[in-house]
PDB file of C-alpha atoms in Angstrom:
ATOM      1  CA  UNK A  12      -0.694  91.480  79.634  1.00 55.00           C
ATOM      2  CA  UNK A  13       0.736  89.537  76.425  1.00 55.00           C
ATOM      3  CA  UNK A  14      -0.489  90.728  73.402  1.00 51.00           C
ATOM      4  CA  UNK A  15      -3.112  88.762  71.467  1.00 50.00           C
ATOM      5  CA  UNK A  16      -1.733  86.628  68.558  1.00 50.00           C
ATOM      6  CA  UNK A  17      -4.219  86.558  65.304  1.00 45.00           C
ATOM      7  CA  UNK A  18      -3.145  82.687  64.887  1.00 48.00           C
ATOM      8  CA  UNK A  19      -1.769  80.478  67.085  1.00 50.00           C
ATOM      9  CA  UNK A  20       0.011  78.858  63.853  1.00 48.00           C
ATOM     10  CA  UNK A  21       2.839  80.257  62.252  1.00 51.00           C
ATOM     11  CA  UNK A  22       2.405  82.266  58.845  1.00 48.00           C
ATOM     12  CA  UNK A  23       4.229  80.599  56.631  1.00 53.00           C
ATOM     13  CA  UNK A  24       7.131  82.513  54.539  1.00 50.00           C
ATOM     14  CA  UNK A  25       7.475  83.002  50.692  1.00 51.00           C
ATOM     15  CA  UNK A  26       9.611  80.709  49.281  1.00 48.00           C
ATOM     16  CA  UNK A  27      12.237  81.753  47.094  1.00 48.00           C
ATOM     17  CA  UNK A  28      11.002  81.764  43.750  1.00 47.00           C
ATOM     18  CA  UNK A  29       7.386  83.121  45.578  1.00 46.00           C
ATOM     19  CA  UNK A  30       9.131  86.007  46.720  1.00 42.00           C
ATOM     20  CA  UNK A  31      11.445  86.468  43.495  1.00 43.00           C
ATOM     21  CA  UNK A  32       8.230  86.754  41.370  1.00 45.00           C
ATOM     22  CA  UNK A  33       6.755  89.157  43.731  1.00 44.00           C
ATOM     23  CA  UNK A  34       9.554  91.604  43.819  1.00 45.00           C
ATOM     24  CA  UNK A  35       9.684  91.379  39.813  1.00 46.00           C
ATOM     25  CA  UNK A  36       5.987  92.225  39.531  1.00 49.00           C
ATOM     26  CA  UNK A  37       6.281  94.963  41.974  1.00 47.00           C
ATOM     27  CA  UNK A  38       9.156  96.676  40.085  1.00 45.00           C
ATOM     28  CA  UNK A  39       7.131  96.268  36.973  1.00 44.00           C
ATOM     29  CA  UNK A  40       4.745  98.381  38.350  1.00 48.00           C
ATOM     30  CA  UNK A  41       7.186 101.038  39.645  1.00 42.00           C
ATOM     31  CA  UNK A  42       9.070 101.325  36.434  1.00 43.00           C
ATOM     32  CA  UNK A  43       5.374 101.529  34.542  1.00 43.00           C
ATOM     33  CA  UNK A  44       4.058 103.722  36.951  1.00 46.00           C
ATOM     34  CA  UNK A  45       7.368 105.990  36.714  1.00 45.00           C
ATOM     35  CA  UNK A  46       7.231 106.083  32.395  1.00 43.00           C
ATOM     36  CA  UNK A  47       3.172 107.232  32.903  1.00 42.00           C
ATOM     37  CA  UNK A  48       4.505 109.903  34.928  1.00 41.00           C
ATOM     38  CA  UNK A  49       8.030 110.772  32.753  1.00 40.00           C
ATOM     39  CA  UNK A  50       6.634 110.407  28.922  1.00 42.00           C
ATOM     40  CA  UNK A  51       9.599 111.970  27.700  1.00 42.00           C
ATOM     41  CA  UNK A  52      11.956 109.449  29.793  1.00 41.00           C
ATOM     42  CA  UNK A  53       9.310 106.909  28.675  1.00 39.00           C
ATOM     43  CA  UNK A  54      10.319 107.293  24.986  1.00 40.00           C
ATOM     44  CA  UNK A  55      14.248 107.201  25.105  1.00 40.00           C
ATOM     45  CA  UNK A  56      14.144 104.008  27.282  1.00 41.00           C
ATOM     46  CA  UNK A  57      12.107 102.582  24.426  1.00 42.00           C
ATOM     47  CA  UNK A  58      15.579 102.785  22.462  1.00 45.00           C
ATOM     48  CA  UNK A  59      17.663 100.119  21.792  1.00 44.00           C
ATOM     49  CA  UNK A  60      20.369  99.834  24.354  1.00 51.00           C
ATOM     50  CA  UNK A  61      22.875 101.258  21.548  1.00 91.00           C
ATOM     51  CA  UNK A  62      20.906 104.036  21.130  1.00 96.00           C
ATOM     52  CA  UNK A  63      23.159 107.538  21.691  1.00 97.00           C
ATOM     53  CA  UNK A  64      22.742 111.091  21.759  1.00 97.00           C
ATOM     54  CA  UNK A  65      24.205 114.378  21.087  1.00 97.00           C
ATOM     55  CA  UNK A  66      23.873 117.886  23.337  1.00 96.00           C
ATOM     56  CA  UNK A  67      22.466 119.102  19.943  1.00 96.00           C
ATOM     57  CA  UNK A  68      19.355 116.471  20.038  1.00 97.00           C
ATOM     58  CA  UNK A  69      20.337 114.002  17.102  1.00 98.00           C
ATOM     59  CA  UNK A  70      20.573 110.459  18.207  1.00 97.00           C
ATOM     60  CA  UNK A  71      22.189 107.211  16.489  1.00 98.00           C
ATOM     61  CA  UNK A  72      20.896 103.485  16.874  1.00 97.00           C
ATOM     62  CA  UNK A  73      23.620 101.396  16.302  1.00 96.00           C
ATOM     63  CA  UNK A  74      23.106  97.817  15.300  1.00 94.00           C
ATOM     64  CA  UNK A  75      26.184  95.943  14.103  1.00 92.00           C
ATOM     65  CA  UNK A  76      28.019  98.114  11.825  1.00 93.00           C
ATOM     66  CA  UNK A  77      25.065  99.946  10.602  1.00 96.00           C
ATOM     67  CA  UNK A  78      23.766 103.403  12.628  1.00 97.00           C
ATOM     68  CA  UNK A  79      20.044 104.932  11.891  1.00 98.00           C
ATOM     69  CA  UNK A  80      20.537 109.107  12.299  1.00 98.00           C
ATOM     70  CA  UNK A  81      17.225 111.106  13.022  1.00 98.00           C
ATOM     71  CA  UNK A  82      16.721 113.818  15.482  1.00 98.00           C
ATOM     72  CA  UNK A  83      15.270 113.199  19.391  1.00 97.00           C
ATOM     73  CA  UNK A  84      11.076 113.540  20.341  1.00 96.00           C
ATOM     74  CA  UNK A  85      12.058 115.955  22.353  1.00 96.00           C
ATOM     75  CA  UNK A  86      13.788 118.058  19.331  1.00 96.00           C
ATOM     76  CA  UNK A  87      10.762 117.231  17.206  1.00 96.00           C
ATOM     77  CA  UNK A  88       8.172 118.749  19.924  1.00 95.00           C
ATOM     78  CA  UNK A  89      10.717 121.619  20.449  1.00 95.00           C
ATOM     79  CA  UNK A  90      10.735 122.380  16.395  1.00 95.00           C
ATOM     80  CA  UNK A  91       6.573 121.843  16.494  1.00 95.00           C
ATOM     81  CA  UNK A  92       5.342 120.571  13.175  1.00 96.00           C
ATOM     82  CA  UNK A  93       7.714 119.159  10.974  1.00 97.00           C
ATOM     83  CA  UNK A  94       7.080 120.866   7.352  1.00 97.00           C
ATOM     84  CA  UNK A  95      10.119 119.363   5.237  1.00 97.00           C
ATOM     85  CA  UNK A  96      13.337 117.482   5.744  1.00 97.00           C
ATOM     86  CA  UNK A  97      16.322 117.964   3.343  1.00 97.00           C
ATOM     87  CA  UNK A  98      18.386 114.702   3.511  1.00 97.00           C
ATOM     88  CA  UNK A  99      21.869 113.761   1.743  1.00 98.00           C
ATOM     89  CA  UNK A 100      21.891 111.118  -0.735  1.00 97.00           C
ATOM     90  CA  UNK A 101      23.159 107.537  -0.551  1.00 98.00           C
ATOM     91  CA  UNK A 102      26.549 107.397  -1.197  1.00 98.00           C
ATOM     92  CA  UNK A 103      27.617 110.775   0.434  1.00 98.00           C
ATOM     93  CA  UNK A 104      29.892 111.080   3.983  1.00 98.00           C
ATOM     94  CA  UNK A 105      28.947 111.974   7.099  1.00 98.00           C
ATOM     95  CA  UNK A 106      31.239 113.492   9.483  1.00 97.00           C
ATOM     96  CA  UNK A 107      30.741 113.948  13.079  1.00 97.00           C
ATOM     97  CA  UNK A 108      29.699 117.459  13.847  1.00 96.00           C
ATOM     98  CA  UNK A 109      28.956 118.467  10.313  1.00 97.00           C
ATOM     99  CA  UNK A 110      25.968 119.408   9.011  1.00 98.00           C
ATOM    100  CA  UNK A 111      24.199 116.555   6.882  1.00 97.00           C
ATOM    101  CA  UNK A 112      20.768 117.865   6.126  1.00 97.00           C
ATOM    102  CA  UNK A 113      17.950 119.982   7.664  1.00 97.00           C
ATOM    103  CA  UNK A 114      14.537 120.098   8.950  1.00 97.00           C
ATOM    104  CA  UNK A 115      11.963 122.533   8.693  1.00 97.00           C
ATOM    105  CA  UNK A 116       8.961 123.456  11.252  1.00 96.00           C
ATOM    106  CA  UNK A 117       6.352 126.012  11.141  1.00 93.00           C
ATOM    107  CA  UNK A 118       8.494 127.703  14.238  1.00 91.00           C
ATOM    108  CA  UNK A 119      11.854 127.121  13.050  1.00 93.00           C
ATOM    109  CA  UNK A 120      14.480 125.925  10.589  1.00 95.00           C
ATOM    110  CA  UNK A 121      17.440 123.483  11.923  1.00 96.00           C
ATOM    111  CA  UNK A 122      20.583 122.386  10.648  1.00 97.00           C
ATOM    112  CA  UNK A 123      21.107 118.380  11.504  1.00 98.00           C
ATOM    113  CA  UNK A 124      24.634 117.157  12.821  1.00 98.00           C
ATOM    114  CA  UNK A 125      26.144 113.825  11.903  1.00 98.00           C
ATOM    115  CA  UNK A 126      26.975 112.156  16.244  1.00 98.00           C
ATOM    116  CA  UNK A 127      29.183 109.894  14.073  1.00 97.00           C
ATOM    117  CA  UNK A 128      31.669 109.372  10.983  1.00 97.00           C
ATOM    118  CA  UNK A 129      29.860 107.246   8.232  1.00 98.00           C
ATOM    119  CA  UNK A 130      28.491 106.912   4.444  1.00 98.00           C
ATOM    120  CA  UNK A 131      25.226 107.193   3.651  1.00 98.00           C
ATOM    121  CA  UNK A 132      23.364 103.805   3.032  1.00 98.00           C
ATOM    122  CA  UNK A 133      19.757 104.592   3.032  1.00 98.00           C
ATOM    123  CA  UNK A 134      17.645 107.810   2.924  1.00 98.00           C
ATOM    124  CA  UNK A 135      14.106 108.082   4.835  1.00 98.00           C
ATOM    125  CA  UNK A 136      11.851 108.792   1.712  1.00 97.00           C
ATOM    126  CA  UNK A 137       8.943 108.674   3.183  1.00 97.00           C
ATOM    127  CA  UNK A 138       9.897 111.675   5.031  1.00 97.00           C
ATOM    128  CA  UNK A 139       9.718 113.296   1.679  1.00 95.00           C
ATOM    129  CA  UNK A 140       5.889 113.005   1.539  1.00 96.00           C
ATOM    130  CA  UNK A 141       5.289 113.100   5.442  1.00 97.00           C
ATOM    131  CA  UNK A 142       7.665 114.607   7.197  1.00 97.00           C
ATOM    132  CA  UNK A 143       5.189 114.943  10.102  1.00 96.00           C
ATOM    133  CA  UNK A 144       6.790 111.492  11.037  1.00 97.00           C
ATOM    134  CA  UNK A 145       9.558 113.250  12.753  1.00 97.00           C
ATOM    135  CA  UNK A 146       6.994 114.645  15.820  1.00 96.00           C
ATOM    136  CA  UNK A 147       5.069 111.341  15.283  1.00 96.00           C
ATOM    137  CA  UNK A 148       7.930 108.638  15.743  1.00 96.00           C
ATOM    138  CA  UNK A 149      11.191 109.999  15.913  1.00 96.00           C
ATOM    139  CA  UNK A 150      12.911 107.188  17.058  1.00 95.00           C
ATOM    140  CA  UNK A 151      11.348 104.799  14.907  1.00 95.00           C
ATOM    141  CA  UNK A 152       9.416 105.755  11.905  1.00 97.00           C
ATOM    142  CA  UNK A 153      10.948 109.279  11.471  1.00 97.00           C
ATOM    143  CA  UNK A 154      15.001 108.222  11.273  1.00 98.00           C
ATOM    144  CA  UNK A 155      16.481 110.411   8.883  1.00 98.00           C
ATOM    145  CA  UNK A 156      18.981 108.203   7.450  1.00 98.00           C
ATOM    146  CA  UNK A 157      20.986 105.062   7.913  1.00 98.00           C
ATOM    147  CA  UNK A 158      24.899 104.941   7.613  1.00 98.00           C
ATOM    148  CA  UNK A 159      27.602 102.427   7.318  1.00 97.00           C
ATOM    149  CA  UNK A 160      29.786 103.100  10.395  1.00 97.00           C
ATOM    150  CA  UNK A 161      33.069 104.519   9.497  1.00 96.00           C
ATOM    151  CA  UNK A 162      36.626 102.210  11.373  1.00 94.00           C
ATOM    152  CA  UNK A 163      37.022 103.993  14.496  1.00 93.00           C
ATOM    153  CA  UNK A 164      33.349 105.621  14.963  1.00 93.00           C
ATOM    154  CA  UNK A 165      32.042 102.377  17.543  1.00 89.00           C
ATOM    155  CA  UNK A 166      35.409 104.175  19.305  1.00 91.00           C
ATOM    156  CA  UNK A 167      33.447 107.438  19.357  1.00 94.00           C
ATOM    157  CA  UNK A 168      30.495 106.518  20.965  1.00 95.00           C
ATOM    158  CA  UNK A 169      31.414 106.914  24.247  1.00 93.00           C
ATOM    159  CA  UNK A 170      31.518 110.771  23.826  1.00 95.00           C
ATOM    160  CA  UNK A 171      28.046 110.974  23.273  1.00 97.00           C
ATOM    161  CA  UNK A 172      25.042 110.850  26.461  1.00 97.00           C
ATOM    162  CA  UNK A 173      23.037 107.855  27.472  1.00 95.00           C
ATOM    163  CA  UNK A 174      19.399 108.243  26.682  1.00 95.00           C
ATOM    164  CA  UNK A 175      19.775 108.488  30.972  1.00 95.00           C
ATOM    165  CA  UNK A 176      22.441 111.295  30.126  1.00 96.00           C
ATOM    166  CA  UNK A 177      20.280 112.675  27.707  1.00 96.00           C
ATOM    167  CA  UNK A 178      16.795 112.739  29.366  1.00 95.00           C
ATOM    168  CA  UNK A 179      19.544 114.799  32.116  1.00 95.00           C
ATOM    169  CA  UNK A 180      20.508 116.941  29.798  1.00 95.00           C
ATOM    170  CA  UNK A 181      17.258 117.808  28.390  1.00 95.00           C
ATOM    171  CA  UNK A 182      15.893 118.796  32.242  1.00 91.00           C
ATOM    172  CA  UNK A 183      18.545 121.402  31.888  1.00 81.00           C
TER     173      UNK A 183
END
């Protein structure tokens, strides 16, 4: 016996553009579906895609020849609250891997590594009066400083992670 057909007429297919659309709104939904479910991976893909970070949690936006420094949300919820910052002052040199400030939490106290050579353009003061903007916003409202890239430090980026290297690293 031949099985029964729900329409003797053809359905018709998607066009192109139909089914383009379609497949863009479905992987909307996975990728929205997968940040509800990741927050922390939710928050580094919210970076800029120059946005780079160290094993040691600092990060560095890089936009032209100008990188923003500040520490990773994940570093800020690892520290707890954020009870003082001690930043450098305009006009000072960064080096990558030194020390260039400090922040201070009710659990701990952290010395802050430079991910790139640079000098000092601009210092976060309103970290100064609320430092809690570290666990609020690190990668936007709590940047710690921004720095005029050194020559040769664009050349450098490549030795730090991905924020997809980084959320990696910090499953570790």
């Amino acid at each position: 016996v031949a099985p029964k057909r729900l329409s003797e007429t053809p359905t018709p297919s998607p066009t192109p553009i139909k089914l383009t659309m379609m497949m863009q709104r479905g992987l909307l939904r996975v990728a929205a579906r997968a940040a509800r479910a990741t927050p922390a991976l939710a928050s580094t893909r919210r970076c800029a895609l120059s946005t780079y970070f160290t094993s040691s949690h600092e990060y560095v936006k890089v936009e032209g020849d100008v990188g923003t420094i500040g520490i990773s949300a994940h570093a800020a919820n690892e520290l707890g609250d954020i009870v003082y910052v001690d930043l450098p002052t305009v006009g000072d040199a960064v080096e990558k891997g030194e020390t260039f400030g400090a922040v201070e939490s009710v659990k701990a106290a952290s010395d802050v590594y430079a991910p790139v050579n640079g000098e000092v353009t601009e210092v976060n003061d309103k970290l100064g009066e609320t430092p809690s903007l570290v666990n609020e916003s690190a990668l936007e409202d709590g940047w710690f400083i921004k720095i005029k890239l050194a020559d040769g430090a664009a050349d450098t980026l490549g030795e730090l992670m991905s924020p997809e290297a980084y959320e990696d690293h910090i499953k570790k």
